[in-house]
CSV table of C-alpha atoms in Angstrom, one decimal:
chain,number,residue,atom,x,y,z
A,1,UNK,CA,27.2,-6.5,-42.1
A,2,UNK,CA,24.8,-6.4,-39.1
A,3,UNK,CA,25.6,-4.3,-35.8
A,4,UNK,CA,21.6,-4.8,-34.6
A,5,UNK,CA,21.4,-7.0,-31.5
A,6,UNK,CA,18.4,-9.1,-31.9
A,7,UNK,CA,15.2,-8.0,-29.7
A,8,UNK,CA,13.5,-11.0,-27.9
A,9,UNK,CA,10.6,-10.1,-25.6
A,10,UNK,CA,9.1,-12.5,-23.0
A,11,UNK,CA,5.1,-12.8,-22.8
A,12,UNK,CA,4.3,-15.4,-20.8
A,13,UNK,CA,4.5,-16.8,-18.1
A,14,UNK,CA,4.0,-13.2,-16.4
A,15,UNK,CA,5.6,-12.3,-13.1
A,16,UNK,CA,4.0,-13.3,-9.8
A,17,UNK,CA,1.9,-15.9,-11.5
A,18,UNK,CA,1.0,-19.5,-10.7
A,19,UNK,CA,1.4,-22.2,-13.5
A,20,UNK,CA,0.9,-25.4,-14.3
A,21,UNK,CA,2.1,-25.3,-17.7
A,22,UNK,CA,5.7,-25.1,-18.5
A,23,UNK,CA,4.7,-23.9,-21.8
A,24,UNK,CA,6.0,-19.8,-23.1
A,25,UNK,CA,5.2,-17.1,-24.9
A,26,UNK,CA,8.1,-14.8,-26.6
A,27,UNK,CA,9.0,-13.5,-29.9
A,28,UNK,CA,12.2,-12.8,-31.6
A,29,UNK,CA,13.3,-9.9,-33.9
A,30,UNK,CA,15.3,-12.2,-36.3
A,31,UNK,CA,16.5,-15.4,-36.3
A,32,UNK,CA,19.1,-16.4,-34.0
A,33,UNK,CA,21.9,-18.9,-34.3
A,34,UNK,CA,21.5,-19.5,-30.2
A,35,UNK,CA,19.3,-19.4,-27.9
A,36,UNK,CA,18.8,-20.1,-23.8
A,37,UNK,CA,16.3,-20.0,-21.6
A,38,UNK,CA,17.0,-20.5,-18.0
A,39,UNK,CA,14.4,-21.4,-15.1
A,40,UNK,CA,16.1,-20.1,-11.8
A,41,UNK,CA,14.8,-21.4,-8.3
A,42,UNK,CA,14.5,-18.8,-6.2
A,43,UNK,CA,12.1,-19.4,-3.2
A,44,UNK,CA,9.3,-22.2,-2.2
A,45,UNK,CA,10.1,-25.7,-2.3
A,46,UNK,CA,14.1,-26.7,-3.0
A,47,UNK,CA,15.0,-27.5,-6.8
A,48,UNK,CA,18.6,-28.9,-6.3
A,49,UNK,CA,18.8,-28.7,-10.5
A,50,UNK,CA,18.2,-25.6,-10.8
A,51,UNK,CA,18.8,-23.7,-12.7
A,52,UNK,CA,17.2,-25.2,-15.4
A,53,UNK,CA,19.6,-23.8,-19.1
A,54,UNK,CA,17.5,-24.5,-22.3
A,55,UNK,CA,18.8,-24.7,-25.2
A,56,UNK,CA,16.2,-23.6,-27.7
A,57,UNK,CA,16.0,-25.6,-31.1
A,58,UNK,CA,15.5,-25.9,-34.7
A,59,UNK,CA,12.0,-23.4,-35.2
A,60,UNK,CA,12.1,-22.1,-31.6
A,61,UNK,CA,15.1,-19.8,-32.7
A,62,UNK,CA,13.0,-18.6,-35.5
A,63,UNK,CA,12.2,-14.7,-36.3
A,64,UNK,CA,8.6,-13.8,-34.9
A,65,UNK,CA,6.4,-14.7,-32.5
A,66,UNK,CA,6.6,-17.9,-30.7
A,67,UNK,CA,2.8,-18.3,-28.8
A,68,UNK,CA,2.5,-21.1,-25.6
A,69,UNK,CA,5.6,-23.1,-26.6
A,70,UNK,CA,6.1,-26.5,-25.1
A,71,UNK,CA,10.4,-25.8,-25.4
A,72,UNK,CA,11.4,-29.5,-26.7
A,73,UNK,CA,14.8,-29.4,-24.2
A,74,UNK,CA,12.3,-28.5,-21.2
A,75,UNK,CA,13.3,-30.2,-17.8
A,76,UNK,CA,11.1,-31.3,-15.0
A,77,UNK,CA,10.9,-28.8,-12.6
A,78,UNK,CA,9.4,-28.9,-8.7
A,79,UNK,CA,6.1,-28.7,-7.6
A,80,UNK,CA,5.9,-25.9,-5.0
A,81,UNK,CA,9.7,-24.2,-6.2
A,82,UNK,CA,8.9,-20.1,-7.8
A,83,UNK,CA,11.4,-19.4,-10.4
A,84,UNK,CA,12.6,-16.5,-12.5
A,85,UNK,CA,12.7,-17.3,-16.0
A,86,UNK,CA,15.3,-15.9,-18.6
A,87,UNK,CA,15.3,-15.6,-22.0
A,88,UNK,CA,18.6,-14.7,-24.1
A,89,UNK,CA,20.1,-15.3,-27.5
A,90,UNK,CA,22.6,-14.4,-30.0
A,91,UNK,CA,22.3,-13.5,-34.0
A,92,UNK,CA,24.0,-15.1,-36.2
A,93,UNK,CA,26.8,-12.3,-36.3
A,94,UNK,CA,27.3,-12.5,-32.9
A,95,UNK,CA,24.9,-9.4,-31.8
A,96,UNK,CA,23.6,-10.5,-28.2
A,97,UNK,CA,20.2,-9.8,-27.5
A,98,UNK,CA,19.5,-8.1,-24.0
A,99,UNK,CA,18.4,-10.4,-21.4
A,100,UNK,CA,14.9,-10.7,-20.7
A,101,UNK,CA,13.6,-11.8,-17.0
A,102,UNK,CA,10.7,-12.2,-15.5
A,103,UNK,CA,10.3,-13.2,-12.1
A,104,UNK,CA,7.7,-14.7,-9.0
A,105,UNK,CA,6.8,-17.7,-11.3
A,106,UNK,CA,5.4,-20.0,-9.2
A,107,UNK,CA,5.1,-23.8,-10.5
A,108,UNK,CA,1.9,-25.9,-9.2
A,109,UNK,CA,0.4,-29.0,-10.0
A,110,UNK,CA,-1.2,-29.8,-6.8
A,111,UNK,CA,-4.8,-29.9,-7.0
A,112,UNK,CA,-6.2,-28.3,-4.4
A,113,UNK,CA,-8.3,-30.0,-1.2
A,114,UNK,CA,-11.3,-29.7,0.5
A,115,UNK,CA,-10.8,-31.5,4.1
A,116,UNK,CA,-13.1,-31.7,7.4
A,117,UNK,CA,-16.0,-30.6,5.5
A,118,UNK,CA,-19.1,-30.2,7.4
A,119,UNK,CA,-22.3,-31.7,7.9
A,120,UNK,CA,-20.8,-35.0,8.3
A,121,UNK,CA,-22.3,-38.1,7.3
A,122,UNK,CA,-25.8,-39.3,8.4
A,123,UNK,CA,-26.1,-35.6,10.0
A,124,UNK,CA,-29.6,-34.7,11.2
A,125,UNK,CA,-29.8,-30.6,10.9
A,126,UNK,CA,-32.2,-27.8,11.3
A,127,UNK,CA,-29.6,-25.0,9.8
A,128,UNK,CA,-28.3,-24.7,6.3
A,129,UNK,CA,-24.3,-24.3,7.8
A,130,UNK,CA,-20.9,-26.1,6.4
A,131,UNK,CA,-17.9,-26.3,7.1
A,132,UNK,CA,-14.8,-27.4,5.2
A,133,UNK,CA,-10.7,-26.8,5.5
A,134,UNK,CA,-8.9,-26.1,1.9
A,135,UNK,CA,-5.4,-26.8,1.5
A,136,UNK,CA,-4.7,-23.3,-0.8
A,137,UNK,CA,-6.7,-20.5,-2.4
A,138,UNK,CA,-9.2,-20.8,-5.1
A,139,UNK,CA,-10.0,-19.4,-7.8
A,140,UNK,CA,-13.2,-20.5,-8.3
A,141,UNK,CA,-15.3,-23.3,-5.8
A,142,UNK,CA,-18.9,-24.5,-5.3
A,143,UNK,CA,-20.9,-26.6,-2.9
A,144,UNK,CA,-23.4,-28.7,-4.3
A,145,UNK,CA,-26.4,-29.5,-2.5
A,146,UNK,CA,-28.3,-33.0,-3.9
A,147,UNK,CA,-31.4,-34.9,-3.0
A,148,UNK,CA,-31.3,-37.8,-2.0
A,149,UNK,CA,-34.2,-38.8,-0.5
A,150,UNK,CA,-36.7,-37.9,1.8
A,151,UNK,CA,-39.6,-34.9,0.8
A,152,UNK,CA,-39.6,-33.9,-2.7
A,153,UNK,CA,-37.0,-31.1,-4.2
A,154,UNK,CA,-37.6,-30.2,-7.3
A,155,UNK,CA,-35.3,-27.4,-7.6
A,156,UNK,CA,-31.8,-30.4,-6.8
A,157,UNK,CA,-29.3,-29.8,-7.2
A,158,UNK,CA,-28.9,-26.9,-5.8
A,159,UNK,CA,-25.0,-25.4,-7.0
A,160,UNK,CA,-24.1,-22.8,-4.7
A,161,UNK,CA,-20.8,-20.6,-6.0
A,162,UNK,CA,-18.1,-19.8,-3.0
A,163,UNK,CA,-17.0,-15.9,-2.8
A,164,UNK,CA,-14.4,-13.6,-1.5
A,165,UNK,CA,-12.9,-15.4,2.1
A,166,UNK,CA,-14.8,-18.3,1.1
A,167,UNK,CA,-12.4,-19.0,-1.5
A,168,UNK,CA,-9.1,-18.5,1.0
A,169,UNK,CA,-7.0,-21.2,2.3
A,170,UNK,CA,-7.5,-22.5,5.8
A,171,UNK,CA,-10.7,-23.6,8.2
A,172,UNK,CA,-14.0,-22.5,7.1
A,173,UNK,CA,-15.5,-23.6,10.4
A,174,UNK,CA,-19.5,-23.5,10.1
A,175,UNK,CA,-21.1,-21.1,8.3
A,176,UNK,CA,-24.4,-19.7,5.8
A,177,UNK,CA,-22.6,-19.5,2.6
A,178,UNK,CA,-22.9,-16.1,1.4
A,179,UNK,CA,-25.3,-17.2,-1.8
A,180,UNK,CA,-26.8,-20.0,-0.3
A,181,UNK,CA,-30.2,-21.0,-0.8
A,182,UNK,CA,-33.5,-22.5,0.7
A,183,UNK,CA,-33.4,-26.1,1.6
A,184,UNK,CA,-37.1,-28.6,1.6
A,185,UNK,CA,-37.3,-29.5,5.1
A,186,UNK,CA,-37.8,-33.6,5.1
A,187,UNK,CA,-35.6,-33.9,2.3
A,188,UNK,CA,-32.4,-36.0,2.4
A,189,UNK,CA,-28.9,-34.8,1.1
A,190,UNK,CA,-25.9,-35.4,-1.0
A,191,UNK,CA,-22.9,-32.2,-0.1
A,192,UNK,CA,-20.3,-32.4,-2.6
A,193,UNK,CA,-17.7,-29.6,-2.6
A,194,UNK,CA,-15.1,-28.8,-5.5
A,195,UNK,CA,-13.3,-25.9,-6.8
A,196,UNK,CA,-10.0,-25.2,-9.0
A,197,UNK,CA,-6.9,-23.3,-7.6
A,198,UNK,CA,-5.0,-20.7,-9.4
A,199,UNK,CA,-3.0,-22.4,-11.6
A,200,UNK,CA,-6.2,-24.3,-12.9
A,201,UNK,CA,-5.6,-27.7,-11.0
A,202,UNK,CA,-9.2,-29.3,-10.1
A,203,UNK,CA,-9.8,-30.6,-6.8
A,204,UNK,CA,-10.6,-34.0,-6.6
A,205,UNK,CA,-13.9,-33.1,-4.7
A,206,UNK,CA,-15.0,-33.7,-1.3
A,207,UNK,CA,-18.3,-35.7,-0.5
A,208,UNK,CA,-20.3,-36.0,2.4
A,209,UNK,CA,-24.1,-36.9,3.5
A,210,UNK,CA,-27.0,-38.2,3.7
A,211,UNK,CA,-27.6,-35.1,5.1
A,212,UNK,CA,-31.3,-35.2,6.8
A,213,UNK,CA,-32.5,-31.2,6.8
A,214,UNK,CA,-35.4,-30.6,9.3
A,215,UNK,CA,-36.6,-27.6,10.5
A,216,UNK,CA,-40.2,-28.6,11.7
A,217,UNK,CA,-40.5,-28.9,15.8
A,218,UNK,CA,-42.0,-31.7,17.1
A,219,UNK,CA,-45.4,-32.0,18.4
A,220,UNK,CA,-46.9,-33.5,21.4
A,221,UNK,CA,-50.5,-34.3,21.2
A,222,UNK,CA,-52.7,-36.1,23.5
């Protein structure tokens, strides 16, 4: 005899996040004879199947906790679509448990892209500027400075990590980097820029140079 709806509780994803993953995290008071998961378009790019009903099987409707679970009836959803996700079930004497929703869930597997980065190739500069557009925020980025040739650097590479609004979507038109460092004047070199968005995709990186850094004036003599 069992009056006890089943408690399911929903751990990840988490609302308002961005994924790349379709994988979940939930766990269930007892073992259910049914189970469903739904992904629910909601807003960003169209998803003309949602929503998405899951059937969960075999161990997935199993009592206890359930960590980053690949669901083996999962569907393809759309790059750019956010979605709410819904878990529900029912106990083998028919108790429903209460819905669970979480909401915001944005799906991502776009990497991100550094564009019209800055100097350009076979520059000749007397200022340790760049420049660079990205297609979406970041959650983490770096500009990596390389000799190449030219006067000797023995401190290249030189990894400089992006910050605050340097991270941000959009034109970065020329600018110091907030942590960047001293250059060898002379030297020739390699800019290479990459970064990971935040659902983890990696950028495929952005390259430009040589880059000839000079910062000596000319001299006349007679």
């Amino acid at each position: 005899y069992d009056v006890t709806p089943p408690v399911a509780s929903l751990e990840l994803p988490v609302a308002e996040s961005i994924v790349k993953e379709l994988a979940v995290s939930y766990s269930l008071s007892e073992t259910l004879a049914e189970g469903t998961v739904i992904w629910t378009q909601t807003t960003g790019t169209a998803d003309p199947q949602s929503p998405h009903e899951l059937s969960l099987a075999d161990l997935e409707l199993s009592q206890g906790d359930h960590s980053t679970v690949s669901l083996a009836n999962q569907t393809p959803l759309i790059d750019g679509a956010v979605y709410t996700l819904t878990l529900s079930g029912v106990d083998f004497a028919g108790n429903q448990t209460e819905e669970m929703s979480v909401s915001g869930i944005t799906y991502d597997v776009t990497p991100p892209q550094f564009t019209q980065v800055s100097p350009t190739i076979g520059s000749f500069v007397n200022n340790r500027e760049t420049g660079y557009t990205l297609s979406e925020d970041l959650s983490d980025g770096e500009v990596v400075w390389t000799r190449s040739g030219g006067a000797s650097d023995p401190d290249s590479p030189h990894t400089i990590e992006l910050t605050a609004d340097e991270l941000t979507s959009g034109p970065h038109e020329a600018f110091v980097l907030a942590k960047m460092i001293d250059l060898v004047s002379g030297a020739t070199y390699m800019l290479t820029f990459s970064g990971s968005d935040l659902a983890g995709n990696d950028s495929d990186g952005a390259e430009t140079g040589p880059i000839s850094y000079d910062t000596v004036p000319p001299v006349f003599t007679t």
